[in-house]
XYZ file of N, CA, C and O in Angstrom:
392
model
N -8.933 23.154 -9.772
C -8.150 23.374 -8.568
C -9.053 23.914 -7.465
O -9.979 24.673 -7.730
N -8.715 23.541 -6.237
C -9.423 24.098 -5.089
C -8.965 25.543 -4.881
O -7.952 25.981 -5.454
N -9.676 26.258 -4.040
C -9.267 27.648 -3.770
C -7.877 27.687 -3.133
O -7.077 28.583 -3.422
N -7.567 26.716 -2.288
C -6.237 26.678 -1.674
C -5.161 26.412 -2.737
O -4.091 27.032 -2.720
N -5.438 25.500 -3.650
C -4.481 25.219 -4.724
C -4.278 26.449 -5.600
O -3.143 26.757 -5.995
N -5.357 27.159 -5.894
C -5.237 28.395 -6.682
C -4.383 29.418 -5.955
O -3.546 30.092 -6.565
N -4.581 29.525 -4.651
C -3.816 30.488 -3.844
C -2.328 30.158 -3.880
O -1.482 31.018 -4.082
N -2.001 28.879 -3.700
C -0.600 28.475 -3.722
C -0.006 28.630 -5.116
O 1.142 29.066 -5.266
N -0.776 28.318 -6.146
C -0.286 28.454 -7.515
C 0.093 29.895 -7.816
O 1.073 30.155 -8.513
N -0.650 30.843 -7.286
C -0.316 32.255 -7.476
C 1.085 32.570 -6.949
O 1.784 33.414 -7.497
N 1.489 31.873 -5.909
C 2.813 32.085 -5.321
C 3.917 31.326 -6.050
O 5.071 31.744 -6.038
N 3.573 30.206 -6.677
C 4.586 29.343 -7.299
C 4.809 29.604 -8.783
O 5.902 29.376 -9.295
N 3.775 30.078 -9.472
C 3.873 30.176 -10.935
C 4.808 31.303 -11.367
O 5.120 32.209 -10.600
N 5.252 31.197 -12.603
C 6.059 32.252 -13.202
C 7.453 32.397 -12.625
O 8.020 33.480 -12.637
N 7.995 31.309 -12.091
C 9.361 31.329 -11.540
C 9.560 32.394 -10.466
O 10.653 32.935 -10.306
N 8.503 32.720 -9.729
C 8.606 33.749 -8.692
C 9.647 33.432 -7.635
O 10.216 34.333 -7.033
N 9.912 32.140 -7.423
C 10.924 31.742 -6.441
C 12.263 31.453 -7.106
O 13.185 30.978 -6.463
N 12.354 31.724 -8.400
C 13.556 31.372 -9.139
C 13.593 29.900 -9.507
O 14.622 29.376 -9.912
N 12.453 29.243 -9.352
C 12.321 27.811 -9.620
C 11.052 27.603 -10.434
O 10.017 28.196 -10.134
N 11.154 26.755 -11.442
C 9.979 26.461 -12.272
C 9.145 25.362 -11.630
O 9.658 24.274 -11.335
N 7.880 25.643 -11.383
C 6.931 24.647 -10.892
C 5.915 24.356 -11.983
O 5.530 25.243 -12.736
N 5.490 23.115 -12.031
C 4.392 22.699 -12.893
C 3.231 22.341 -11.976
O 3.428 21.907 -10.848
N 2.010 22.504 -12.483
C 0.854 22.083 -11.687
C 0.169 20.921 -12.382
O 0.233 20.778 -13.605
N -0.435 20.067 -11.573
C -1.152 18.895 -12.078
C -0.275 18.098 -13.052
O -0.669 17.812 -14.179
N 0.915 17.756 -12.596
C 1.893 17.072 -13.438
C 1.897 15.568 -13.140
O 1.946 15.152 -11.986
N 1.849 14.774 -14.206
C 1.842 13.321 -14.073
C 3.243 12.815 -13.760
O 4.207 13.152 -14.449
N 3.320 12.010 -12.690
C 4.559 11.311 -12.340
C 4.167 9.843 -12.188
O 3.520 9.468 -11.214
N 4.526 9.048 -13.173
C 4.140 7.641 -13.148
C 2.636 7.506 -13.150
O 1.953 8.016 -14.035
N 2.109 6.880 -12.113
C 0.674 6.647 -12.043
C -0.055 7.677 -11.181
O -1.233 7.511 -10.866
N 0.631 8.759 -10.807
C 0.028 9.780 -9.961
C 0.085 11.156 -10.618
O 0.919 11.388 -11.504
N -0.767 12.040 -10.155
C -0.740 13.432 -10.597
C -0.391 14.283 -9.383
O -1.134 14.316 -8.393
N 0.756 14.942 -9.450
C 1.194 15.813 -8.360
C 0.496 17.160 -8.483
O 0.338 17.680 -9.590
N 0.084 17.722 -7.352
C -0.526 19.051 -7.391
C 0.457 20.051 -7.997
O 0.127 20.769 -8.937
N 1.676 20.078 -7.450
C 2.726 20.968 -7.944
C 4.051 20.227 -7.869
O 4.290 19.469 -6.926
N 4.912 20.460 -8.842
C 6.214 19.798 -8.833
C 7.268 20.698 -9.454
O 7.019 21.383 -10.444
N 8.437 20.695 -8.838
C 9.636 21.264 -9.442
C 10.467 20.065 -9.877
O 11.027 19.353 -9.033
N 10.500 19.827 -11.178
C 11.227 18.671 -11.689
C 12.714 18.798 -11.410
O 13.368 17.817 -11.034
N 13.254 19.980 -11.594
C 14.686 20.206 -11.385
C 15.092 19.932 -9.943
O 16.152 19.385 -9.679
N 14.242 20.313 -9.006
C 14.550 20.156 -7.591
C 13.972 18.881 -6.986
O 14.129 18.640 -5.793
N 13.287 18.086 -7.798
C 12.679 16.835 -7.329
C 11.817 17.067 -6.094
O 11.896 16.327 -5.112
N 10.987 18.115 -6.174
C 10.133 18.483 -5.053
C 8.671 18.481 -5.482
O 8.299 19.156 -6.442
N 7.863 17.715 -4.760
C 6.421 17.663 -4.966
C 5.758 18.397 -3.809
O 6.114 18.181 -2.647
N 4.797 19.258 -4.135
C 4.030 19.971 -3.117
C 2.570 19.575 -3.295
O 2.002 19.759 -4.370
N 1.992 19.029 -2.227
C 0.607 18.586 -2.241
C -0.218 19.455 -1.312
O 0.246 19.843 -0.238
N -1.441 19.752 -1.727
C -2.396 20.490 -0.908
C -3.578 19.558 -0.655
O -4.249 19.146 -1.597
N -3.791 19.230 0.614
C -4.765 18.211 0.979
C -6.034 18.803 1.569
O -5.982 19.635 2.480
N -7.159 18.313 1.076
C -8.457 18.667 1.632
C -8.772 17.801 2.844
O -7.986 16.932 3.244
N -9.940 18.008 3.414
C -10.323 17.304 4.639
C -10.401 15.790 4.468
O -10.152 15.046 5.415
N -10.728 15.323 3.278
C -10.863 13.876 3.081
C -9.543 13.146 3.281
O -9.511 11.932 3.484
N -8.427 13.863 3.292
C -7.130 13.237 3.532
C -6.970 12.813 4.990
O -6.013 12.121 5.332
N -7.904 13.207 5.841
C -7.892 12.785 7.246
C -8.506 11.401 7.430
O -8.328 10.777 8.470
N -9.223 10.912 6.446
C -9.847 9.593 6.530
C -8.778 8.508 6.423
O -7.824 8.630 5.645
N -8.939 7.450 7.199
C -7.899 6.425 7.281
C -7.597 5.774 5.927
O -6.431 5.531 5.615
N -8.609 5.511 5.128
C -8.361 4.902 3.808
C -7.555 5.846 2.929
O -6.643 5.399 2.210
N -7.858 7.116 2.986
C -7.120 8.090 2.176
C -5.695 8.255 2.694
O -4.763 8.429 1.917
N -5.509 8.202 4.005
C -4.160 8.302 4.563
C -3.289 7.148 4.095
O -2.114 7.344 3.785
N -3.875 5.959 4.012
C -3.129 4.806 3.513
C -2.774 5.003 2.038
O -1.638 4.764 1.624
N -3.725 5.482 1.248
C -3.462 5.752 -0.172
C -2.391 6.824 -0.330
O -1.509 6.714 -1.192
N -2.447 7.845 0.528
C -1.432 8.907 0.492
C -0.051 8.358 0.833
O 0.957 8.778 0.256
N 0.007 7.422 1.772
C 1.293 6.820 2.138
C 1.877 6.036 0.968
O 3.061 6.142 0.665
N 1.045 5.262 0.283
C 1.507 4.526 -0.899
C 2.014 5.497 -1.966
O 3.053 5.275 -2.590
N 1.274 6.564 -2.151
C 1.640 7.590 -3.138
C 2.981 8.218 -2.780
O 3.867 8.347 -3.618
N 3.136 8.595 -1.512
C 4.392 9.205 -1.062
C 5.554 8.244 -1.212
O 6.639 8.634 -1.654
N 5.340 6.973 -0.843
C 6.400 5.970 -0.998
C 6.802 5.830 -2.457
O 7.992 5.731 -2.783
N 5.821 5.809 -3.351
C 6.092 5.703 -4.779
C 6.924 6.897 -5.261
O 7.939 6.728 -5.946
N 6.493 8.098 -4.892
C 7.197 9.310 -5.333
C 8.605 9.378 -4.750
O 9.551 9.756 -5.451
N 8.762 8.999 -3.493
C 10.103 8.963 -2.896
C 10.984 7.960 -3.642
O 12.173 8.198 -3.843
N 10.397 6.846 -4.020
C 11.128 5.842 -4.788
C 11.596 6.362 -6.134
O 12.578 5.876 -6.692
N 10.909 7.368 -6.652
C 11.301 8.016 -7.907
C 12.266 9.183 -7.656
O 12.623 9.900 -8.592
N 12.635 9.400 -6.386
C 13.622 10.438 -6.070
C 13.042 11.782 -5.666
O 13.779 12.759 -5.557
N 11.748 11.852 -5.428
C 11.112 13.124 -5.062
C 11.004 13.284 -3.557
O 10.804 12.313 -2.829
N 11.114 14.522 -3.119
C 10.769 14.900 -1.748
C 9.339 15.415 -1.803
O 8.935 16.012 -2.798
N 8.587 15.191 -0.751
C 7.175 15.580 -0.750
C 6.891 16.501 0.422
O 7.262 16.206 1.563
N 6.255 17.615 0.126
C 5.727 18.506 1.157
C 4.211 18.453 1.062
O 3.654 18.563 -0.023
N 3.561 18.288 2.203
C 2.099 18.239 2.245
C 1.603 19.364 3.144
O 2.115 19.560 4.238
N 0.607 20.069 2.649
C -0.041 21.125 3.414
C -1.544 20.912 3.335
O -2.053 20.393 2.344
N -2.248 21.346 4.363
C -3.706 21.283 4.317
C -4.236 22.529 3.614
O -3.547 23.555 3.540
N -5.457 22.409 3.124
C -6.113 23.591 2.555
C -6.099 24.730 3.572
O -5.827 25.878 3.225
N -6.399 24.385 4.826
C -6.455 25.395 5.890
C -5.119 26.115 6.048
O -5.080 27.343 6.180
N -4.019 25.379 6.049
C -2.697 26.002 6.168
C -2.459 27.008 5.040
O -1.980 28.110 5.276
N -2.764 26.593 3.822
C -2.528 27.464 2.662
C -3.416 28.702 2.729
O -2.964 29.816 2.461
N -4.662 28.509 3.108
C -5.612 29.621 3.112
C -5.396 30.597 4.268
O -5.701 31.782 4.145
N -4.845 30.114 5.397
C -4.727 30.989 6.571
C -3.309 31.423 6.900
O -3.127 32.378 7.652
N -2.307 30.717 6.353
C -0.923 31.063 6.702
C 0.011 30.800 5.522
O 0.972 30.038 5.627
N -0.269 31.446 4.416
C 0.519 31.235 3.199
C 1.988 31.602 3.400
O 2.873 30.993 2.794
N 2.262 32.552 4.282
C 3.651 32.954 4.533
C 4.468 31.790 5.089
O 5.600 31.548 4.647
N 3.911 31.066 6.058
C 4.623 29.918 6.627
C 4.775 28.799 5.602
O 5.826 28.156 5.533
N 3.739 28.576 4.816
C 3.800 27.561 3.762
C 4.931 27.900 2.790
O 5.762 27.042 2.466
N 4.982 29.133 2.361
C 6.024 29.542 1.409
C 7.405 29.459 2.043
O 8.372 29.075 1.382
N 7.506 29.790 3.300
C 8.786 29.697 4.000
C 9.293 28.249 4.002
O 10.480 27.992 3.776
N 8.406 27.311 4.268
C 8.784 25.894 4.271
C 9.208 25.443 2.874
O 10.210 24.728 2.713
N 8.478 25.877 1.860
C 8.832 25.513 0.478
C 10.197 26.097 0.106
O 11.057 25.393 -0.426
N 10.406 27.351 0.411
C 11.695 27.992 0.097
C 12.844 27.283 0.816
O 13.889 27.000 0.219
N 12.646 26.992 2.104
C 13.681 26.293 2.866
C 13.992 24.946 2.230
O 15.148 24.544 2.120
N 12.966 24.239 1.789
C 13.155 22.944 1.168
C 13.930 23.047 -0.147
O 14.700 22.154 -0.493
N 13.717 24.147 -0.869
C 14.416 24.323 -2.148
C 15.899 24.606 -1.977
O 16.696 24.286 -2.863
N 16.296 25.173 -0.844
C 17.718 25.518 -0.664
C 18.488 24.462 0.126
O 19.687 24.586 0.285
N 17.793 23.437 0.592
C 18.482 22.369 1.332
C 19.128 21.383 0.397
O 18.741 21.136 -0.669
C-alpha cells in the first residue's frame, strides 16, 4: 500500500465507521483499494499516474465495470488523503448514509 492508502486504511479498518471495509478486495477482474460489500461502495486512492490519458481511460473502463456490478465509486488522490483526511472521511461518511 502507498502511504496515502495506509493513512486511509487507519480510518476505515476495524469498523470505526460502523461499516466493515475490506482492502485490496477482488471484484471480478479488478482489485478495489477498499470496499464495503454491504454498502456496495468502492473507495479508490489514485497516485499521479492516474492523470495520464491512458490510465484515465483504463480507470473509466474499471469504473463502468464496477458500476455495472452495482457499486458506487469514490476516487481520491494521494494528495487529498495525505493533506485533508477530514474532508475525505466526510465524503465517505456522507456516501454511506445516502
